PDB file of C-alpha atoms in Angstrom:
ATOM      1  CA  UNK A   1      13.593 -13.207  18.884  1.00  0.00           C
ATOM      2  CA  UNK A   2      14.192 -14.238  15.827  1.00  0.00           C
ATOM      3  CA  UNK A   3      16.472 -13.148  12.904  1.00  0.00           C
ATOM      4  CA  UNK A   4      18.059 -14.359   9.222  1.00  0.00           C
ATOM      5  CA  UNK A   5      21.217 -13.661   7.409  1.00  0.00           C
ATOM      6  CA  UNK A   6      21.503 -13.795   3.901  1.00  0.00           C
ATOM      7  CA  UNK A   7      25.077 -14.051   2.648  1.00  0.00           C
ATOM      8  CA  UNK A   8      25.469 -12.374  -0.595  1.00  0.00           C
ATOM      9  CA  UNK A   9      22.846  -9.719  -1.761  1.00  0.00           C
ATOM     10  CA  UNK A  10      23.981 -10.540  -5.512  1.00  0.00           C
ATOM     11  CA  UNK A  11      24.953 -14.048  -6.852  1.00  0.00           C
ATOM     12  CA  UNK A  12      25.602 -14.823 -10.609  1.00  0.00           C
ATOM     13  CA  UNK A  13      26.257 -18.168 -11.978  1.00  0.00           C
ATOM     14  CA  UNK A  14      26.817 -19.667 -15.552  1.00  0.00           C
ATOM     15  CA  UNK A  15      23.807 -21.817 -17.029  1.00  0.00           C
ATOM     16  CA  UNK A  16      24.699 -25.388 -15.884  1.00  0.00           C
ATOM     17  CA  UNK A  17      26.478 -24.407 -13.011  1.00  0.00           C
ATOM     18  CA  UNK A  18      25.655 -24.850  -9.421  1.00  0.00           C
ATOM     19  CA  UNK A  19      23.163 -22.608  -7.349  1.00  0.00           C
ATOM     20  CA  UNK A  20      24.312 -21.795  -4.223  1.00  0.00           C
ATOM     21  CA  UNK A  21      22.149 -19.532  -1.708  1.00  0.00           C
ATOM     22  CA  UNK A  22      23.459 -18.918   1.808  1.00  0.00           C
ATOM     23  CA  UNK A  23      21.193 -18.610   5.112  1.00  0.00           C
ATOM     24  CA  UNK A  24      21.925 -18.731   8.258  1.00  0.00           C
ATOM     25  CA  UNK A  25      18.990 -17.825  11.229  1.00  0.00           C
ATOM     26  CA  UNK A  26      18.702 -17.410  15.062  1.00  0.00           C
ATOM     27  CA  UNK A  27      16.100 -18.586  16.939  1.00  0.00           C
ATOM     28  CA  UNK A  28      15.089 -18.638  20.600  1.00  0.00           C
ATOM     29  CA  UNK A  29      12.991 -21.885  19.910  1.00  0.00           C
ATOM     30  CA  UNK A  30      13.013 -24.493  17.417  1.00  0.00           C
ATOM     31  CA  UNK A  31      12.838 -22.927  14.189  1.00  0.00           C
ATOM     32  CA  UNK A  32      10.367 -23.496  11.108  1.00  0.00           C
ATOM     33  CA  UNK A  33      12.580 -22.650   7.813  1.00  0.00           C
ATOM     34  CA  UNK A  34      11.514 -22.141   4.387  1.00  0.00           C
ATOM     35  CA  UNK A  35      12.860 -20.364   1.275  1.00  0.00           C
ATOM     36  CA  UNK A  36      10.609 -18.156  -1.387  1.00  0.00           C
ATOM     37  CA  UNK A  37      11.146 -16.924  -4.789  1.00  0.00           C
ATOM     38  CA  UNK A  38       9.927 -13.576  -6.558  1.00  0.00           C
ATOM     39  CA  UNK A  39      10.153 -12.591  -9.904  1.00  0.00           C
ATOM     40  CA  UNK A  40       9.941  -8.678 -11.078  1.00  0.00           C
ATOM     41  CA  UNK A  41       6.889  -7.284  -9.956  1.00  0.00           C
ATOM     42  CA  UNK A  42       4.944 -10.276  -8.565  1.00  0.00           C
ATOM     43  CA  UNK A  43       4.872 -11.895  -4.994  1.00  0.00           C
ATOM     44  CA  UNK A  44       6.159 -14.326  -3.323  1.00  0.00           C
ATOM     45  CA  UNK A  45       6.206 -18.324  -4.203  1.00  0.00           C
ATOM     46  CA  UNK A  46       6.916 -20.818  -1.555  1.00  0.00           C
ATOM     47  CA  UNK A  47      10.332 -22.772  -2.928  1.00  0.00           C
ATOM     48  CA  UNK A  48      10.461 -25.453   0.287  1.00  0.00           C
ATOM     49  CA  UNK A  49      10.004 -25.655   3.827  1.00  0.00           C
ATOM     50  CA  UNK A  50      11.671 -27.465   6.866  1.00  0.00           C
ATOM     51  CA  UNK A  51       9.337 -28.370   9.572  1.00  0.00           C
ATOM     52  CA  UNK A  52      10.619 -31.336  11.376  1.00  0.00           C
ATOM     53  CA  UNK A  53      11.840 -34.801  10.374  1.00  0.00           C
ATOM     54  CA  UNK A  54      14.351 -35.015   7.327  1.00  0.00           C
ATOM     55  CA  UNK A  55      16.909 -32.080   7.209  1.00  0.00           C
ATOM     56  CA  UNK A  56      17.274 -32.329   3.436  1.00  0.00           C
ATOM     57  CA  UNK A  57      14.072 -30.498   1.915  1.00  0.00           C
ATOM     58  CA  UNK A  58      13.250 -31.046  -1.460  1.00  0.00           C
ATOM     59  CA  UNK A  59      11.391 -28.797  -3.319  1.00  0.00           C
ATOM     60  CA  UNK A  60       9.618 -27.432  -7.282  1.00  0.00           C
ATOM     61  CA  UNK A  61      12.208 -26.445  -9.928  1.00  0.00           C
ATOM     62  CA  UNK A  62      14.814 -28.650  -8.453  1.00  0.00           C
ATOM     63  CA  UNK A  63      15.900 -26.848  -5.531  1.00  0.00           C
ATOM     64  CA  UNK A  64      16.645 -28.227  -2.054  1.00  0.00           C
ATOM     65  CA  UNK A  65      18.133 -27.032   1.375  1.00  0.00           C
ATOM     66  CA  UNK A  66      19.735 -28.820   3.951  1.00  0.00           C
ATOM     67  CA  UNK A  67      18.769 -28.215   7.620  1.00  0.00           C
ATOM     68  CA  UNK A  68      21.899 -27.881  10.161  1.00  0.00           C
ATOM     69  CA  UNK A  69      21.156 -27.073  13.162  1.00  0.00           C
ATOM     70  CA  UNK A  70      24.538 -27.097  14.814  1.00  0.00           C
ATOM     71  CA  UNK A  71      25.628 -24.274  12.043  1.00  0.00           C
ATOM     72  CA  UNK A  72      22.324 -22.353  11.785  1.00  0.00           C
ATOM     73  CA  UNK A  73      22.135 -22.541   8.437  1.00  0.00           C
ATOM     74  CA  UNK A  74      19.419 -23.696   5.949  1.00  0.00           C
ATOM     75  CA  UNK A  75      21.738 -23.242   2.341  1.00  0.00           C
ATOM     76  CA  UNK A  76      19.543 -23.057  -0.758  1.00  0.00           C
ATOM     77  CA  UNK A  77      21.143 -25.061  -4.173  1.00  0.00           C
ATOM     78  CA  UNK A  78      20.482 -26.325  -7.440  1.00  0.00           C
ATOM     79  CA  UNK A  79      22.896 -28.589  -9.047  1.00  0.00           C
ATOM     80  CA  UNK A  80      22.130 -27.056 -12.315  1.00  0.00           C
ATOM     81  CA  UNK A  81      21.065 -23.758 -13.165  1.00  0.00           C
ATOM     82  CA  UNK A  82      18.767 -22.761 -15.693  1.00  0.00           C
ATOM     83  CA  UNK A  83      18.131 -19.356 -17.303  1.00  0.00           C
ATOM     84  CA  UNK A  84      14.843 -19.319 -15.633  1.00  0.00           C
ATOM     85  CA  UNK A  85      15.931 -19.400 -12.358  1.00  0.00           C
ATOM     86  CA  UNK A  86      16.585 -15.428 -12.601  1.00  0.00           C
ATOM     87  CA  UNK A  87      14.960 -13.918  -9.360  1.00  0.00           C
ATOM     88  CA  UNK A  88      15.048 -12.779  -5.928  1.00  0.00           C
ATOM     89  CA  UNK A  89      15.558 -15.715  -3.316  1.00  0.00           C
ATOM     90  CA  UNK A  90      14.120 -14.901   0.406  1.00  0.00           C
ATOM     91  CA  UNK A  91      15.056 -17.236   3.024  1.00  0.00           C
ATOM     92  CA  UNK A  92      12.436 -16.515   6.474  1.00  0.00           C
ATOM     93  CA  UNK A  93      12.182 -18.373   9.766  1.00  0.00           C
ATOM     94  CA  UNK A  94       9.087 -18.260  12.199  1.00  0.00           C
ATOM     95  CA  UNK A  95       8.919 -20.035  15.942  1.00  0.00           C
ATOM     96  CA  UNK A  96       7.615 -23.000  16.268  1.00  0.00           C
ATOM     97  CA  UNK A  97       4.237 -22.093  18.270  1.00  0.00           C
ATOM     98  CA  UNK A  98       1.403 -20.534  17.945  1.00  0.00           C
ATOM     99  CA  UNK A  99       1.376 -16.783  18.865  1.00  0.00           C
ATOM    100  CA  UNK A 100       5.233 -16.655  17.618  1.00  0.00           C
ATOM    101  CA  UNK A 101       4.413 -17.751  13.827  1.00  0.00           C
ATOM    102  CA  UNK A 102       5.460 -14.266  12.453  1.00  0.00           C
ATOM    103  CA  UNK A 103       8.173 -14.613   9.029  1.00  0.00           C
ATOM    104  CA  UNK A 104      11.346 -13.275   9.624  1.00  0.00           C
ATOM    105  CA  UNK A 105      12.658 -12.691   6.468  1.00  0.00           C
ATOM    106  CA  UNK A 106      15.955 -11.933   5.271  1.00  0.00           C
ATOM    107  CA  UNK A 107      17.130  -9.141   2.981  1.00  0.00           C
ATOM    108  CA  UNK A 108      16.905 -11.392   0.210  1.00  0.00           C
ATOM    109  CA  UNK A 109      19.565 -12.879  -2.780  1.00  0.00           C
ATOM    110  CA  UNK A 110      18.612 -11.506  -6.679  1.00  0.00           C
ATOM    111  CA  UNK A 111      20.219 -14.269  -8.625  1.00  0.00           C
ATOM    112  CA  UNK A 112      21.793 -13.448 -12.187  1.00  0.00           C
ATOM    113  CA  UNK A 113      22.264 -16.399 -14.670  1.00  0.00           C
ATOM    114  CA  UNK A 114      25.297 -16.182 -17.363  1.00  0.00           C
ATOM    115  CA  UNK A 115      24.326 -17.510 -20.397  1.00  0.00           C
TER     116      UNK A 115
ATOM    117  CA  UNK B   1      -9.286 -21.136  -8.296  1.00  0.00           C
ATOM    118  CA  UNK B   2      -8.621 -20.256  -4.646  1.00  0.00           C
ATOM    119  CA  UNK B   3      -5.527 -17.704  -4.075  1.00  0.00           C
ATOM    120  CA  UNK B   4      -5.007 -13.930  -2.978  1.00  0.00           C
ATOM    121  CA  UNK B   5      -6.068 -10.642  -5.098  1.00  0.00           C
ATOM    122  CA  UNK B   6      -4.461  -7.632  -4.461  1.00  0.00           C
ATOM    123  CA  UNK B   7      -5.778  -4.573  -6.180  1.00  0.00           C
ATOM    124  CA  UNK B   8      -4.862  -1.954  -7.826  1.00  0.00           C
ATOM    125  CA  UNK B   9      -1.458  -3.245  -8.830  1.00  0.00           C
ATOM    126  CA  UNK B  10      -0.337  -0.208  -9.093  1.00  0.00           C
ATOM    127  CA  UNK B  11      -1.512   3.214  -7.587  1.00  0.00           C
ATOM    128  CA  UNK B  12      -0.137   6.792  -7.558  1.00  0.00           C
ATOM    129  CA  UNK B  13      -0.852   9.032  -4.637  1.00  0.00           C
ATOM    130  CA  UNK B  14      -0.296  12.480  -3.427  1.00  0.00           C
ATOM    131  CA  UNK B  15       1.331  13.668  -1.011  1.00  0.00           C
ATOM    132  CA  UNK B  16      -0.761  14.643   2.135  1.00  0.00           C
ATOM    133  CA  UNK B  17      -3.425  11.645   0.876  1.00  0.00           C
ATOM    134  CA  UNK B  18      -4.714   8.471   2.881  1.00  0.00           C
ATOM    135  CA  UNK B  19      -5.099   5.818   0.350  1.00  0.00           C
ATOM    136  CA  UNK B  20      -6.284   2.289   0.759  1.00  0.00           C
ATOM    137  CA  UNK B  21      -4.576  -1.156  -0.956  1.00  0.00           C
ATOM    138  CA  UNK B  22      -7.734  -3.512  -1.622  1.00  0.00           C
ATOM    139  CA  UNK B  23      -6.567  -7.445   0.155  1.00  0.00           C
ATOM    140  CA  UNK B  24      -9.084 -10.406  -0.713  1.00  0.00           C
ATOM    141  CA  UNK B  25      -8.633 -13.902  -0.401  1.00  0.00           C
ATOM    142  CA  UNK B  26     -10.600 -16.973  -1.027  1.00  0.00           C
ATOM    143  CA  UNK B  27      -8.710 -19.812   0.858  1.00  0.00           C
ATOM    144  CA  UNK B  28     -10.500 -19.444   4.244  1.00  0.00           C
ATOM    145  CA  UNK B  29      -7.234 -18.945   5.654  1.00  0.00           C
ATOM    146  CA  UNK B  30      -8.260 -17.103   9.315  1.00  0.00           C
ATOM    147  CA  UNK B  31      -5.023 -15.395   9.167  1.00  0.00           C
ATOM    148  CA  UNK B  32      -3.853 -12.112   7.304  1.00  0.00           C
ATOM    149  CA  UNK B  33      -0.357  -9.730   6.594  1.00  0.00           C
ATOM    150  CA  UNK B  34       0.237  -7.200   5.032  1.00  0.00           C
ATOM    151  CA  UNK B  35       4.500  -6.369   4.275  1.00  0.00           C
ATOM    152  CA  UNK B  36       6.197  -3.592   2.990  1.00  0.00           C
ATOM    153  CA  UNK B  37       9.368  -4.121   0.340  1.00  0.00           C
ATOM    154  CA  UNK B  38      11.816  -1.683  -0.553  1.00  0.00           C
ATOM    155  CA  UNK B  39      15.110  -2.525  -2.455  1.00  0.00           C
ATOM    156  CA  UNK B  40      17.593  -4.491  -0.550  1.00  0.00           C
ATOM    157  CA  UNK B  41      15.614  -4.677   2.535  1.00  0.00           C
ATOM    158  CA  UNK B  42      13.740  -7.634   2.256  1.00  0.00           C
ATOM    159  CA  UNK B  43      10.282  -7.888   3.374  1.00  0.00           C
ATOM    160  CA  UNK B  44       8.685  -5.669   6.717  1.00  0.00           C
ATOM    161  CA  UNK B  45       5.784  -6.759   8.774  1.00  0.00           C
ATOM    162  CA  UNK B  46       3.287  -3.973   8.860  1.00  0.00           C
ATOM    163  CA  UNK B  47       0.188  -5.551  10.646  1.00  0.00           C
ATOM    164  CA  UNK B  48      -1.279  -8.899  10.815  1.00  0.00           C
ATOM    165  CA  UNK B  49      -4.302 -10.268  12.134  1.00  0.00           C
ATOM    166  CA  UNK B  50      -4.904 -13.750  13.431  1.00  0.00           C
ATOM    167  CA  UNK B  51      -8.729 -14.250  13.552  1.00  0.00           C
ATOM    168  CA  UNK B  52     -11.694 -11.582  12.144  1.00  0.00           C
ATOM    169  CA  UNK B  53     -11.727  -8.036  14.143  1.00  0.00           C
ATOM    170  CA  UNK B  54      -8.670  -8.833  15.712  1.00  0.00           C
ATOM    171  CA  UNK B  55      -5.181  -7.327  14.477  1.00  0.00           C
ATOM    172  CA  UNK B  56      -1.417  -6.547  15.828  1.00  0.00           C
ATOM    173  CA  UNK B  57       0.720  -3.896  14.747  1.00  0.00           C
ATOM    174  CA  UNK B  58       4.093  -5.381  13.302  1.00  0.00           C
ATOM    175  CA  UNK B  59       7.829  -3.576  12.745  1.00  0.00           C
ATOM    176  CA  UNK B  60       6.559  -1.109  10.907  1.00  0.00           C
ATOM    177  CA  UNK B  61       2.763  -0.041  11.503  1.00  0.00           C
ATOM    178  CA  UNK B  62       3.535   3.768  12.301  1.00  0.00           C
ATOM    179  CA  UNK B  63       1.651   5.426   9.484  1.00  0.00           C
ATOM    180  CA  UNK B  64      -0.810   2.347   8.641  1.00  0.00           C
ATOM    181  CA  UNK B  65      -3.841   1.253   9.819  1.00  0.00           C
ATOM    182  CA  UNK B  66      -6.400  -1.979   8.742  1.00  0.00           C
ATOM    183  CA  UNK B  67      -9.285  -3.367   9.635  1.00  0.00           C
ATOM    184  CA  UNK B  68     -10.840  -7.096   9.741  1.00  0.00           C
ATOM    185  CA  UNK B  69     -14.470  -6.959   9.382  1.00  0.00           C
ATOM    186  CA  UNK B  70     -14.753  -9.770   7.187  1.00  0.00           C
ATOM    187  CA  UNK B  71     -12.307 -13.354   7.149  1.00  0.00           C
ATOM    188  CA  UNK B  72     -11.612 -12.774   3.577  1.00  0.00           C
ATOM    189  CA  UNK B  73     -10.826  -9.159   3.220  1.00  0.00           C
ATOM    190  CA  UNK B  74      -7.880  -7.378   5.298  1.00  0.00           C
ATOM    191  CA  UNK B  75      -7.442  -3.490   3.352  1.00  0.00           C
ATOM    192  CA  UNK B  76      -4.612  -1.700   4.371  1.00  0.00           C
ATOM    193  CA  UNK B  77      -4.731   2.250   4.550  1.00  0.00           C
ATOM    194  CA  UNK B  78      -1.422   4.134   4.255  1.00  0.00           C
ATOM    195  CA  UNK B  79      -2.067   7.430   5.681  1.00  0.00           C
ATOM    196  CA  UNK B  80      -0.400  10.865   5.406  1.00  0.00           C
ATOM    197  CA  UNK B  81       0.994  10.330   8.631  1.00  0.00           C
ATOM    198  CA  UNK B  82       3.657   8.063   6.453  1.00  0.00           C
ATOM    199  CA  UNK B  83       6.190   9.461   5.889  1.00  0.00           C
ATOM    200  CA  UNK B  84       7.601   7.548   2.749  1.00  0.00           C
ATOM    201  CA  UNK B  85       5.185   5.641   1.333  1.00  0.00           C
ATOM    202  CA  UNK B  86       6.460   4.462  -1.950  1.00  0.00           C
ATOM    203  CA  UNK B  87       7.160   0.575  -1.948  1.00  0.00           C
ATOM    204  CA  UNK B  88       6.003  -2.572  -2.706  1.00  0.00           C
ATOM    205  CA  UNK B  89       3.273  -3.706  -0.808  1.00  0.00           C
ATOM    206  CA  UNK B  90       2.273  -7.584  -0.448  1.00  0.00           C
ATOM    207  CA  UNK B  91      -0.746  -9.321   1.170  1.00  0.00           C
ATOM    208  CA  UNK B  92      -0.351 -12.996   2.347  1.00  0.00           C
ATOM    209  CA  UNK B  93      -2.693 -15.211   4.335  1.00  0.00           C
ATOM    210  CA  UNK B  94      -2.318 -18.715   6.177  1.00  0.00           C
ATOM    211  CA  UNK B  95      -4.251 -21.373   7.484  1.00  0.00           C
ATOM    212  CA  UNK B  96      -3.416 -21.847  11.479  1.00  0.00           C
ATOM    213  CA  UNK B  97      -4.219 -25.150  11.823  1.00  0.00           C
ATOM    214  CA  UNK B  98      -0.040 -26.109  12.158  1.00  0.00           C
ATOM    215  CA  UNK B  99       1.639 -23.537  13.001  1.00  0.00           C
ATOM    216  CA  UNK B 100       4.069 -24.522  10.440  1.00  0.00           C
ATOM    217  CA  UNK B 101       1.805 -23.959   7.440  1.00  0.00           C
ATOM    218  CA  UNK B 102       3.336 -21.386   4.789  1.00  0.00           C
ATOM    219  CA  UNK B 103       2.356 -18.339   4.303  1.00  0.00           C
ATOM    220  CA  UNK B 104       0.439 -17.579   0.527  1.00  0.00           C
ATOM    221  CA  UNK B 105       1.110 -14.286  -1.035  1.00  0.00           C
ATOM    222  CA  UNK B 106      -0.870 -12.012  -3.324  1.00  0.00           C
ATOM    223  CA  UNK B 107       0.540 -10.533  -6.816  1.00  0.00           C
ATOM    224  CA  UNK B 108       1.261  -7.152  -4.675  1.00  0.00           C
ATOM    225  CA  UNK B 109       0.595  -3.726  -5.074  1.00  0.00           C
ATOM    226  CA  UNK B 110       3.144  -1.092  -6.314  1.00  0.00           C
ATOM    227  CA  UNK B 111       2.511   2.341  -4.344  1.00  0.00           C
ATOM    228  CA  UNK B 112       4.178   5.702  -5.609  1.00  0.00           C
ATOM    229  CA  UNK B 113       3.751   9.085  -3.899  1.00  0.00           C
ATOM    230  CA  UNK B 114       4.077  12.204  -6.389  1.00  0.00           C
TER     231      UNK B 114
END
């Protein structure tokens, strides 16, 4: 079984200032991570992903996650935020073999920027 | 360009009416879901389907049914059997070749019941 926690259902930050998005998962079996990104009224765009290898994940629009396994968590930031960066963040997990690659997602994070 | 279609993008139903959210994609991707959204509670399997004519109910298929005739067209039917239809509804479709592969989403369709 698998399941994700997102930490904060509303975050706002000032322009400039650092994104912080909080996710933490469970997972019976090693766990495939990755992070998405809606705006109003359109689907979902894949941010990053953690398969295996390097725990930090870089990904577009200068995001990146770091992979810790011992805490469960796969944290989204930006060191910088821009006004564009208004939307809904979705952090989702799946198992890591086939006939348990289902998303898990969480409840998601809508992200307000202050000018 | 290759990428998912969801159609209409938005719809209006009533109440005691099956209606039926069009799902095409041109990425050969052999697999296919279909999610529900409402406010605040994230995204909710509904049914996916792994190869053609095969599918798998998910959390939430009570009141739902697809079909898979085709590799690049998964329609999903919300029936009157639902009980609160209204919500977001998004397609998405992957290539299985690593199991880690994301999933690709469509642009969604918006379903209100009057």
């Amino acid at each position: 079984a698998q399941s994700v926690t997102q930490l904060g259902s509303h975050v706002s930050v000032s322009e400039g200032a650092l994104v912080l998005l909080r996710c933490n998962y469970s997972s019976s079996v090693p766990p495939y991570l990755f992070w998405y990104v809606q705006y109003p009224n359109q689907g979902l765009q894949l941010l990053l992903k953690y398969t295996t290898g390097a725990t930090l994940v870089k990904g577009i629009n200068g995001f990146e996650a770091e992979f810790k396994k011992s805490e469960t968590s796969f944290h989204l930031t930006k060191p910088s935020a821009h006004m564009s960066d208004a939307a809904e963040y979705f952090c989702a997990v799946s198992g890591s073999n086939f006939g348990n690659e289902k998303l898990t997602f969480g409840t998601g994070t809508r992200l307000t920027i202050i000018p | 360009d290759g990428g998912i279609t969801q159609s209409p993008k938005y719809l209006f139903r009533k109440e005691g009416q099956n209606v039926t959210l069009s799902c095409e994609q041109n990425l050969n991707h052999d697999a296919m879901y279909w999610y529900r959204q409402d406010p605040g509670q994230g995204l909710r399997l509904i049914y996916y389907s792994q190869i053609v004519n095969d599918f798998q109910k998910g959390d939430i298929a009570e009141g739902y049914s697809v079909s898979r005739e085709k590799k690049e067209s998964f329609p999903l039917t919300v029936t009157s059997a639902q009980k609160n239809p209204t919500a977001f509804y998004l397609c998405a479709s992957k290539a299985r070749d690593r199991v880690y592969n994301e999933q690709f989403f469509g642009p969604g369709t918006r379903l209100t019941v009057l």
